[in-house]
C-alpha positions as a printed Julia matrix, in Angstrom:
175×3 Matrix{Float64}:
  0.04    0.29    0.09
  1.59    3.24   -1.07
  2.31    5.94    1.14
  1.08    9.74    0.32
  3.79   11.07    2.74
  6.82    9.49    0.86
  7.61   11.08   -2.25
  8.08    8.96   -5.71
 11.41    8.04   -5.93
 13.56    6.81   -9.13
 16.11    4.32   -8.35
 19.76    4.05   -8.13
 20.84    0.41  -10.33
 23.96   -1.07  -10.1
 25.75   -4.02  -11.67
 28.33   -5.95   -9.52
 30.88   -8.15  -11.39
 31.15  -11.76  -10.15
 32.44  -12.24   -6.48
 36.27  -13.14   -6.56
 35.25  -16.56   -4.61
 32.61  -17.58   -7.17
 35.67  -17.15   -9.72
 38.12  -19.0    -8.18
 35.51  -21.8    -7.45
 34.93  -21.74  -11.22
 38.3   -21.85  -11.9
 39.27  -24.83   -9.59
 36.57  -26.8   -10.69
 38.5   -26.69  -14.56
 35.44  -27.11  -16.4
 35.04  -25.91  -20.32
 31.34  -24.23  -19.51
 32.23  -22.62  -16.27
 29.15  -19.58  -15.16
 29.9   -16.88  -13.51
 27.03  -14.64  -11.88
 26.51  -11.17  -12.29
 24.47   -9.12   -9.9
 22.01   -5.87  -10.66
 20.7    -4.03   -7.52
 18.08   -1.05   -8.03
 17.6     0.57   -4.48
 16.1     3.45   -2.93
 12.88    4.03   -5.03
  9.17    4.04   -4.08
  6.44    2.77   -4.94
  7.67   -0.48   -5.56
  6.2    -0.65   -9.36
  9.39   -1.63  -11.17
 10.46   -4.7   -13.41
 13.98   -6.18  -14.16
 15.42   -7.09  -17.34
 19.33   -7.69  -18.78
 20.96   -6.97  -22.17
 24.04   -8.82  -23.34
 25.79   -6.95  -25.61
 22.58   -4.85  -26.81
 20.38   -7.77  -26.94
 18.11   -9.06  -24.58
 18.53  -12.02  -22.31
 16.29  -14.74  -22.5
 14.38  -15.51  -19.12
 16.08  -18.8   -18.11
 19.63  -16.48  -18.46
 18.47  -14.29  -15.4
 16.27  -14.28  -12.3
 14.94  -11.77  -10.57
 13.46  -11.42   -6.83
  9.96  -12.02   -6.94
  9.33   -8.82   -5.25
 10.96   -5.61   -4.18
 12.25   -5.98   -0.16
 11.26   -2.49    1.8
 13.0    -1.15    4.32
 11.49   -0.62    7.55
 13.12    2.08    8.48
 13.23    4.47    5.29
 10.46    2.5     3.49
 11.96    2.7    -0.02
 12.33   -0.61   -1.45
 15.08   -2.17   -2.99
 15.68   -5.4    -5.65
 18.0    -8.1    -6.87
 18.44   -9.8   -10.14
 20.71  -11.98  -10.98
 22.48  -12.96  -14.54
 24.41  -16.06  -15.06
 27.13  -15.95  -18.13
 29.71  -18.34  -19.5
 33.04  -17.39  -17.65
 34.56  -16.88  -21.24
 31.85  -13.87  -21.95
 33.28  -12.56  -19.11
 36.67  -12.59  -19.53
 35.92  -10.77  -23.0
 36.01   -6.81  -22.19
 34.27   -6.34  -25.39
 31.17   -7.91  -24.31
 28.48   -5.47  -22.24
 26.21   -6.9   -19.62
 23.16   -3.95  -18.93
 20.48   -4.18  -16.37
 17.21   -2.42  -16.95
 14.93   -1.22  -14.25
 11.75   -0.05  -15.36
 10.13    1.97  -13.05
  6.41    3.36  -12.64
  6.58    6.83  -11.35
  2.65    6.98  -11.72
  2.6     8.59  -15.25
  4.71    6.29  -16.76
  7.46    4.05  -17.06
 11.41    5.04  -17.18
 14.23    2.97  -17.48
 17.02    2.89  -15.35
 20.08    1.36  -16.04
 23.65    0.28  -15.21
 26.65   -1.06  -17.68
 29.32   -3.63  -16.97
 31.92   -4.39  -19.3
 33.65   -7.9   -19.38
 36.98   -8.03  -17.72
 40.39   -8.13  -19.31
 42.62  -11.15  -17.8
 40.81  -14.32  -18.9
 43.62  -15.09  -21.35
 46.31  -14.3   -18.67
 44.55  -16.71  -16.46
 44.35  -19.24  -19.2
 47.46  -18.69  -19.93
 49.57  -18.85  -16.64
 47.54  -21.93  -16.3
 48.8   -23.58  -19.73
 52.69  -22.15  -18.58
 51.92  -24.21  -15.07
 50.76  -26.93  -16.44
 53.9   -27.46  -18.98
 56.01  -26.63  -16.25
 54.71  -29.34  -13.98
 55.19  -31.61  -17.0
 58.38  -30.78  -17.91
 59.6   -31.7   -14.39
 57.57  -34.91  -14.4
 59.36  -35.63  -17.93
 63.15  -34.78  -16.48
 62.02  -37.13  -13.19
 61.7   -39.64  -15.32
 64.49  -39.2   -17.45
 66.52  -39.13  -14.28
 64.97  -42.36  -12.73
 65.59  -44.28  -16.02
 69.1   -43.55  -16.59
 69.4   -44.19  -12.5
 68.02  -47.39  -13.13
 69.63  -48.38  -16.31
 73.07  -47.27  -14.19
 72.14  -49.69  -11.81
 71.63  -52.51  -14.49
 74.68  -51.82  -15.65
 76.71  -51.94  -12.56
 75.27  -55.48  -11.66
 75.78  -56.78  -15.04
 79.39  -55.82  -14.87
 79.5   -57.15  -11.3
 78.36  -60.4   -12.72
 80.67  -60.8   -15.44
 83.82  -59.78  -13.53
 84.0   -63.45  -11.18
 83.3   -65.37  -14.27
 86.16  -63.43  -16.61
 88.84  -64.5   -13.46
 87.95  -68.04  -13.78
 89.26  -68.14  -17.34
 92.81  -66.85  -16.02
C-alpha cells in the first residue's frame, strides 16, 4: 500500500561483477563451460512498481539466463524498496572486455514507465589466467618428464653395474 507522505523516488541501479570467491571456485573446477553470476541491485525507490531485465551486448537476455526477486523488499526504517536480479553467464563471456552486460530497471512513477540502467564491461585477464594455467601445467609436465628421464638413467646405470659385477668373477675363472 502506497504511503502519500513518501515522495516518489526513482531507483539507483548498479551492476556488480562476479564475486572473487565464485571466480576462484569455477576456475578450480576447470570446467570448459563454467559460469559466473553478475548481480544487479536497484535500491532507494518508492513505490515498488518495477520490472527488471538484462541485455547482453545490446540484445535482451532470455528469461532462463537471469532470475529476479519475486518482489521488492521494503526497508522498515526508510520505507524505500530494493530488488536484485542475477544473470548467469559463461566465464569466457565475462573474460572478454568487448562484451557488455546491462541491467535495466523499468520504474513506474504514476504517469509512465522510465528505464534506469547500469552497464558493466567484461573483464580483461581471462586469457592471462588461461595462459598462466597453461604455463604451470607445461612446467609440471617438464619437471615430471625430467624426473622420469633421471629415474630411467639411474635404473640403467644400476643394471649396468649389476651386469658388470656378475661378469667380473666369471672372467677371473678363465685366467
